[in-house]
PDB file of C-alpha atoms in Angstrom:
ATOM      1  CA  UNK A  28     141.023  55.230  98.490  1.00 65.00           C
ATOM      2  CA  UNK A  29     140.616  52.757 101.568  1.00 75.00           C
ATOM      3  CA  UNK A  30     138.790  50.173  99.122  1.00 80.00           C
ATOM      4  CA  UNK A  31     142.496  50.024  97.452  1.00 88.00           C
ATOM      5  CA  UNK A  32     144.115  48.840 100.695  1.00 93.00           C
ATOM      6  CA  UNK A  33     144.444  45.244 101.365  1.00 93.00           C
ATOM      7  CA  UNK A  34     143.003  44.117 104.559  1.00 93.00           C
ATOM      8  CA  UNK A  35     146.550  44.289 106.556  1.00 93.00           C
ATOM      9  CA  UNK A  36     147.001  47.867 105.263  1.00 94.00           C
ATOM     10  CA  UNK A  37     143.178  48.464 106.295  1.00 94.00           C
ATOM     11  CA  UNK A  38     143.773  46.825 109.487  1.00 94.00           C
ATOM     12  CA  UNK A  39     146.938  48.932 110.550  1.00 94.00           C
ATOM     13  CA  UNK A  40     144.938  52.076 109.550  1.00 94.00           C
ATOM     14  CA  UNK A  41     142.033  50.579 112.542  1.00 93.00           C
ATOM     15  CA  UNK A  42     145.115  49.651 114.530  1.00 95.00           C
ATOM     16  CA  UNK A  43     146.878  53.252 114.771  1.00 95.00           C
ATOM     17  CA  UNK A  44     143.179  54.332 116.200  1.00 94.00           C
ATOM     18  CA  UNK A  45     143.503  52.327 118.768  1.00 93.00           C
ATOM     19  CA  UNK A  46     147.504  52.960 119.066  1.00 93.00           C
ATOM     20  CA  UNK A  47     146.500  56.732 119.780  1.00 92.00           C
ATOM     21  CA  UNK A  48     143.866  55.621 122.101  1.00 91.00           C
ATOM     22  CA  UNK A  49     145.902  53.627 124.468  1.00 89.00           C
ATOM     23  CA  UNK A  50     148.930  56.399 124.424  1.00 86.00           C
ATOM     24  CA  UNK A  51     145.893  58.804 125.335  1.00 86.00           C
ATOM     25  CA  UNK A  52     146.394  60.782 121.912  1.00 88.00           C
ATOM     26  CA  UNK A  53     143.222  63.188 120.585  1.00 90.00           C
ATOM     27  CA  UNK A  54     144.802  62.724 117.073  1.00 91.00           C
ATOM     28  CA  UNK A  55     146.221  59.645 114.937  1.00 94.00           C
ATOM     29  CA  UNK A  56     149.303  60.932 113.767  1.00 94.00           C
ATOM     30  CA  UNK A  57     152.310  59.336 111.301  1.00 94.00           C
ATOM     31  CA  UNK A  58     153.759  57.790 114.823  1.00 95.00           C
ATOM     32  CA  UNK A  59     150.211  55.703 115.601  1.00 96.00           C
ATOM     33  CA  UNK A  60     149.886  54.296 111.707  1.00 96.00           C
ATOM     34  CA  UNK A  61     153.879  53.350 112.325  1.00 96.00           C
ATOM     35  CA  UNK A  62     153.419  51.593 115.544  1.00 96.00           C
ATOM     36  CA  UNK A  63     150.293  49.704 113.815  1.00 96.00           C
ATOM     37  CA  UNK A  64     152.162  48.618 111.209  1.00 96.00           C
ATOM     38  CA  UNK A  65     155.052  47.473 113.205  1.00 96.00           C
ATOM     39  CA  UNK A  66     152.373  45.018 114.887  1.00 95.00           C
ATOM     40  CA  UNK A  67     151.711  43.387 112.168  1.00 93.00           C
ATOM     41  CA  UNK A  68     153.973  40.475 112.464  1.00 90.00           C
ATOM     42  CA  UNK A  69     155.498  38.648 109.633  1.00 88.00           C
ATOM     43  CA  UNK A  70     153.592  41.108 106.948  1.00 90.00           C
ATOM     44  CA  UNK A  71     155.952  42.770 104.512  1.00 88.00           C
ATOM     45  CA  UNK A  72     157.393  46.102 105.921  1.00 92.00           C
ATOM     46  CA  UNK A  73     156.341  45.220 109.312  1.00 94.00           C
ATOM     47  CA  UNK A  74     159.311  42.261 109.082  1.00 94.00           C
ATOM     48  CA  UNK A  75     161.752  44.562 108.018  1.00 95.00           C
ATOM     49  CA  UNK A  76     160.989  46.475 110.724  1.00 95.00           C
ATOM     50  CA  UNK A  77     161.232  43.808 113.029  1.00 94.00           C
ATOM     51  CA  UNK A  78     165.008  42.850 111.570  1.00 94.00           C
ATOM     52  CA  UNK A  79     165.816  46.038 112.064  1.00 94.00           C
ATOM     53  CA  UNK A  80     164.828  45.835 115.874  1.00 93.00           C
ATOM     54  CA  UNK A  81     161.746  48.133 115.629  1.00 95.00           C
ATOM     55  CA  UNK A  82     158.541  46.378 117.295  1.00 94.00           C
ATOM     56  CA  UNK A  83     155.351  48.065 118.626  1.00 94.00           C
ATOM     57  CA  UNK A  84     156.549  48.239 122.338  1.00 92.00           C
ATOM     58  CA  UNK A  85     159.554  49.968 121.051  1.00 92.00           C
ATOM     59  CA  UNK A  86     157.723  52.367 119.136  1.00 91.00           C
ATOM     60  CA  UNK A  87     155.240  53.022 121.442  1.00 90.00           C
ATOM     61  CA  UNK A  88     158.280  54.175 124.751  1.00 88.00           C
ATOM     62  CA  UNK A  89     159.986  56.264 121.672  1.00 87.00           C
ATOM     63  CA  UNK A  90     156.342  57.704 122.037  1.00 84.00           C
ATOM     64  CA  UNK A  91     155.984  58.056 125.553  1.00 77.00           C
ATOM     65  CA  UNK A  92     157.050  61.145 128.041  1.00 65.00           C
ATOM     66  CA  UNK A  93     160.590  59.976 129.971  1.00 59.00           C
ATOM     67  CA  UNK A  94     159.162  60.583 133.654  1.00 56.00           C
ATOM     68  CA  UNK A  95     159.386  64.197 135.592  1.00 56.00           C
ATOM     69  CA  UNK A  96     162.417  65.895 134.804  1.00 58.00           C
ATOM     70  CA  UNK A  97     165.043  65.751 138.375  1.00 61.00           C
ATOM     71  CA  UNK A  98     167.866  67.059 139.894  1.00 61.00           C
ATOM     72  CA  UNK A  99     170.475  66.319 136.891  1.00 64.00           C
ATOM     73  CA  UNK A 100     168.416  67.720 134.370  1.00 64.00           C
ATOM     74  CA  UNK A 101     167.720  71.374 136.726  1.00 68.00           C
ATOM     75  CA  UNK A 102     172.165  70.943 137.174  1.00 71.00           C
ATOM     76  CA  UNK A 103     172.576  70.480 132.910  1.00 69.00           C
ATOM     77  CA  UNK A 104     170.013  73.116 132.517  1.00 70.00           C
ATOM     78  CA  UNK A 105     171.287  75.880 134.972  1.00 76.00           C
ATOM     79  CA  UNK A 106     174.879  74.944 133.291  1.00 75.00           C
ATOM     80  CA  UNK A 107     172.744  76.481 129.941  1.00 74.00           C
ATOM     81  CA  UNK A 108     171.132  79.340 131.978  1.00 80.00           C
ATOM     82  CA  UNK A 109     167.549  78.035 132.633  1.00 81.00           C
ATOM     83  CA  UNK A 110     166.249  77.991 136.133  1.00 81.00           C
ATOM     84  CA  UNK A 111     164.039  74.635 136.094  1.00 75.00           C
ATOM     85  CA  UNK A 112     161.909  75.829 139.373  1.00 79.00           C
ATOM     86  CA  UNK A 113     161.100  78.920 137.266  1.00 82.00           C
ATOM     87  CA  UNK A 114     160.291  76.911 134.378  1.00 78.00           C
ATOM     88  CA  UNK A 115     158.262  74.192 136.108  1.00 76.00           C
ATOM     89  CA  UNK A 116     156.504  77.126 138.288  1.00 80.00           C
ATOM     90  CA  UNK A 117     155.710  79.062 135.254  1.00 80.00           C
ATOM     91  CA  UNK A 118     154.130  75.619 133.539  1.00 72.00           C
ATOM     92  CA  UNK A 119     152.217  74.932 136.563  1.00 75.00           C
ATOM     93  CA  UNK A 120     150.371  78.584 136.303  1.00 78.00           C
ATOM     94  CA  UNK A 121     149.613  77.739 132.619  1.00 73.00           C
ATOM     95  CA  UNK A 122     148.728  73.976 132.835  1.00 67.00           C
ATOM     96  CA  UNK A 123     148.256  72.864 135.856  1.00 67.00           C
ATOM     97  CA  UNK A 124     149.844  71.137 138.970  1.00 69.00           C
ATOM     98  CA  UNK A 125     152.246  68.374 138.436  1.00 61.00           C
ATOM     99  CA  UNK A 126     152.652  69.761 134.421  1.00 58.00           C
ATOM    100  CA  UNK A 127     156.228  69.193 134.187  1.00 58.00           C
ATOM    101  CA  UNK A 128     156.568  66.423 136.739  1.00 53.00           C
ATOM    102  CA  UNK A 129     158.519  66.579 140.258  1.00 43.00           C
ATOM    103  CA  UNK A 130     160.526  64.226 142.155  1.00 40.00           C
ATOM    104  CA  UNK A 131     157.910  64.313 144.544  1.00 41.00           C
ATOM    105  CA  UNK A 132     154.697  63.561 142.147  1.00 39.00           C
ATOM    106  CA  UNK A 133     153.583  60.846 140.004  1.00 38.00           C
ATOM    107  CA  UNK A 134     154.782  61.797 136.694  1.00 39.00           C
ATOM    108  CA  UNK A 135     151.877  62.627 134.379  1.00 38.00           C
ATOM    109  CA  UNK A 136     150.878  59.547 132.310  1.00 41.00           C
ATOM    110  CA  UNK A 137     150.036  59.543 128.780  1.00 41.00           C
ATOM    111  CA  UNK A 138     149.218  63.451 128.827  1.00 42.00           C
ATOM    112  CA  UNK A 139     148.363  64.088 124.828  1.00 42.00           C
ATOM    113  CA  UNK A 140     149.429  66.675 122.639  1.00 43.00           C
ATOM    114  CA  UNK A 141     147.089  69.363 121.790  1.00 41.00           C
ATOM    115  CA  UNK A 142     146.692  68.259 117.986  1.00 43.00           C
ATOM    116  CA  UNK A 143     143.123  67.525 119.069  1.00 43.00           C
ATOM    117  CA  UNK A 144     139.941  67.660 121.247  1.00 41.00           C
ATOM    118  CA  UNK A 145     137.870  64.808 122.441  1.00 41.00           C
ATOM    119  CA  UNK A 146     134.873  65.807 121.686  1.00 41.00           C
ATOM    120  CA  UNK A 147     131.852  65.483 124.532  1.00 43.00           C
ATOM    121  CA  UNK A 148     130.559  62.078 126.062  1.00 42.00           C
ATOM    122  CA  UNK A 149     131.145  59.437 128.938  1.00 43.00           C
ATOM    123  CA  UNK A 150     134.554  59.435 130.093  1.00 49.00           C
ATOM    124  CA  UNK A 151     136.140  56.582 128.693  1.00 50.00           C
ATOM    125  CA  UNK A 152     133.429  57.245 125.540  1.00 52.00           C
ATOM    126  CA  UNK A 153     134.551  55.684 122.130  1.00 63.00           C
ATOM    127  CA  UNK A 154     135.112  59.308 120.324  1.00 75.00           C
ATOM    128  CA  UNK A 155     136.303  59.426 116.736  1.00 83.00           C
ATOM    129  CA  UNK A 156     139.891  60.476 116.566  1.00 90.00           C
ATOM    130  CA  UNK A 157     140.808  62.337 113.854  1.00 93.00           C
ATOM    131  CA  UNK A 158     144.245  62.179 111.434  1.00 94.00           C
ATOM    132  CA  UNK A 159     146.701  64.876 111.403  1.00 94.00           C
ATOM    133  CA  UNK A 160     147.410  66.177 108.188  1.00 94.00           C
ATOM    134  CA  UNK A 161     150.919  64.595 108.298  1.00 93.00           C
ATOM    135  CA  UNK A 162     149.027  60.900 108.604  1.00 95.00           C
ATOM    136  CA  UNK A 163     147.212  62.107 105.741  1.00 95.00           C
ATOM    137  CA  UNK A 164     149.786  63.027 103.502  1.00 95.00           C
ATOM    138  CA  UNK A 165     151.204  59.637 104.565  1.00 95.00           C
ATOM    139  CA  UNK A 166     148.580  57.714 103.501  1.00 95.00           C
ATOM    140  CA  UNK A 167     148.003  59.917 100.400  1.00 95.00           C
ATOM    141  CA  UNK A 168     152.196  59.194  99.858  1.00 95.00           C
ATOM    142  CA  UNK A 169     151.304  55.302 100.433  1.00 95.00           C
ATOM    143  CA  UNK A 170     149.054  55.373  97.028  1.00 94.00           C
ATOM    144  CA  UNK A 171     151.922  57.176  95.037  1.00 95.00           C
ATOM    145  CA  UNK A 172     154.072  54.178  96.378  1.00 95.00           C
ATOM    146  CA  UNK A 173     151.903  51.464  95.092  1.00 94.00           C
ATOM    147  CA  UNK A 174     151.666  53.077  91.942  1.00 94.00           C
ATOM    148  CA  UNK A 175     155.555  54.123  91.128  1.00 94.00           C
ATOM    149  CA  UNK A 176     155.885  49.938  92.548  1.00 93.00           C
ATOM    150  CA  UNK A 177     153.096  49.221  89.830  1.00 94.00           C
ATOM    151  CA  UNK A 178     151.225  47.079  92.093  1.00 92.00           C
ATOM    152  CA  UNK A 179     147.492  47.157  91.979  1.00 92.00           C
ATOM    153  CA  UNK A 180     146.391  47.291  95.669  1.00 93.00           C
ATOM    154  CA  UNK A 181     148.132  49.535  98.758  1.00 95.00           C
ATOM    155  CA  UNK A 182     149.914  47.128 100.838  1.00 94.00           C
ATOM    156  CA  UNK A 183     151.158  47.707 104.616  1.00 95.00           C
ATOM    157  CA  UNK A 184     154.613  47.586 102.420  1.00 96.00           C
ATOM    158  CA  UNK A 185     153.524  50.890 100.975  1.00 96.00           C
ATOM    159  CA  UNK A 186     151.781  52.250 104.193  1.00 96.00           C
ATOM    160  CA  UNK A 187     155.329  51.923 105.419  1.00 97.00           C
ATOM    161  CA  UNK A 188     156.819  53.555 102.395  1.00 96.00           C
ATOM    162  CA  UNK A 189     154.220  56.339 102.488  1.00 96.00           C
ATOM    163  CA  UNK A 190     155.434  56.746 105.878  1.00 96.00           C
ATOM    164  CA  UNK A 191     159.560  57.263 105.312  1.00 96.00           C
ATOM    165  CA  UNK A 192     158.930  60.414 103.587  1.00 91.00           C
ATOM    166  CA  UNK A 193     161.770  62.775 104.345  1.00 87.00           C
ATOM    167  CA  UNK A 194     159.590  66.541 105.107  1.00 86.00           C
ATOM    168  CA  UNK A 195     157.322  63.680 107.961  1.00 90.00           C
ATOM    169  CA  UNK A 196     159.944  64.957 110.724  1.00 90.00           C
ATOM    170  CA  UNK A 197     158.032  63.248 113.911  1.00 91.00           C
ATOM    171  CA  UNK A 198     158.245  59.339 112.186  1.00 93.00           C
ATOM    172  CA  UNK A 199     162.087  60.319 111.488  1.00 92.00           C
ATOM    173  CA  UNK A 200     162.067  61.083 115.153  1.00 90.00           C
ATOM    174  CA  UNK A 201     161.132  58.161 116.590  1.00 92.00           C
ATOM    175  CA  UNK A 202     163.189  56.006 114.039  1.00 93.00           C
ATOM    176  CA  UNK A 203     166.123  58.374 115.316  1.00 92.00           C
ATOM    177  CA  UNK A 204     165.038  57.288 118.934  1.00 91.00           C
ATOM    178  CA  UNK A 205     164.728  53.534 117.741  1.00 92.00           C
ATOM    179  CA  UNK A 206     168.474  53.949 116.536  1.00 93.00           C
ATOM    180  CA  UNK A 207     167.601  54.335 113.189  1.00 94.00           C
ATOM    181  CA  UNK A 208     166.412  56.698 109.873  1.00 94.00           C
ATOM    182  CA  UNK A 209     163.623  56.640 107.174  1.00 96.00           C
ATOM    183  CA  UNK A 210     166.489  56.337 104.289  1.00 95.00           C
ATOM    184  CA  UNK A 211     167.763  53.076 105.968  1.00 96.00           C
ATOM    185  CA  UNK A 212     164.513  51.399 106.975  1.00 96.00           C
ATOM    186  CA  UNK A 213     163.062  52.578 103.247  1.00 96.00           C
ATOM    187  CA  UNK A 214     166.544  50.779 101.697  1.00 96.00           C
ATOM    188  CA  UNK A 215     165.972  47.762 103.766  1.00 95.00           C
ATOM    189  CA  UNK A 216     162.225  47.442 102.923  1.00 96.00           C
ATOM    190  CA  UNK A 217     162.941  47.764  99.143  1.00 95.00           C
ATOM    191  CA  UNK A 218     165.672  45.233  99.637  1.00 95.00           C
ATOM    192  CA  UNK A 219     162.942  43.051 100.768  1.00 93.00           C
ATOM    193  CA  UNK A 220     160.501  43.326  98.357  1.00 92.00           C
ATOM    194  CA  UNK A 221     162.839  43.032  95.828  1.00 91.00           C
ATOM    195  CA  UNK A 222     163.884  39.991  97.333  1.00 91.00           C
ATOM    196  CA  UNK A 223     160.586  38.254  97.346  1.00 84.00           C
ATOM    197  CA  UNK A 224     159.492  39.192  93.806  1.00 75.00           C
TER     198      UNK A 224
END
């Protein structure tokens, strides 16, 4: 399928590698391949994206922890019933010191998701990361796109479209967090190709 994409398309795929890498991700998920193609500056989809105020350092803080939780989160939590020195207490047995944060630690930076192992070698070792089955389906969903648009090679335009699928909850989250949703970003990007045919 990859000798379909054109080299911006391929390039974003490479990109969202590296996206997971530097966020300190075991997987490549929907999020990574939309951060990658929000870098790609002036390329169709990624410009809409950038009208609508969505660039790669935005995505990638919609993708990153908020800090250690503190004292006005424990006060809006105990107003709901939870005790957040239980809570971080009982996360510490499970995970380890410093899991949820204090006011007193370092927050922990760019702790990943456990979607996926790095496999063995040199800290810092270039490890093959694999895709979730949502960036799959994405990419899969990015074929269909160029087809129903009756174009004959997958674009980063249909990488994006592949990726405002409705049932791909964690892109809609971080377009949410970005101020946004996939219907509006997939209308604007349609408005745009249209546009320039």
């Amino acid at each position: 399928m990859f000798e379909q994409f054109t080299k911006e398309a391929r390039f974003a795929v490479i990109q969202a590698q590296e996206e997971a890498r530097g966020l300190a991700h075991t997987w490549i998920g929907s999020e990574h391949l939309l951060v990658a193609v929000a870098a790609q500056e002036g390329a169709p989809g990624a410009a809409t994206l950038a009208r609508l105020g969505i660039t790669p350092a935005a995505c990638r803080a919609a993708l990153t922890p908020a800090g250690p939780l503190d004292s006005g989160d424990a006060e809006a939590l105990r107003a709901l019933g939870i005790d957040l020195d239980a809570v971080r207490a009982r996360a510490e047995e499970r995970f380890g010191p410093g899991a949820l944060g204090s006011r007193e630690e370092e927050p922990v930076k760019k702790r990943g998701l456990p979607f996926g192992r790095r496999r063995g070698g040199a800290k810092g070792a270039r490890s093959h990361i694999p895709f979730t089955p949502r960036a799959k389906k994405a990419l899969e969903r990015s074929l269909r796109e160029a087809l129903a648009r009756k174009d004959n090679r997958i674009g980063l335009e249909h990488v994006l479209l592949g990726l405002l699928h409705p049932q791909d909850a964690v892109t809609a989250g971080v377009l949410r967090r970005l101020g946004t949703d996939p219907a509006t970003v997939r209308a604007g990007l349609i408005a745009d190709l249209d546009r320039a045919a």
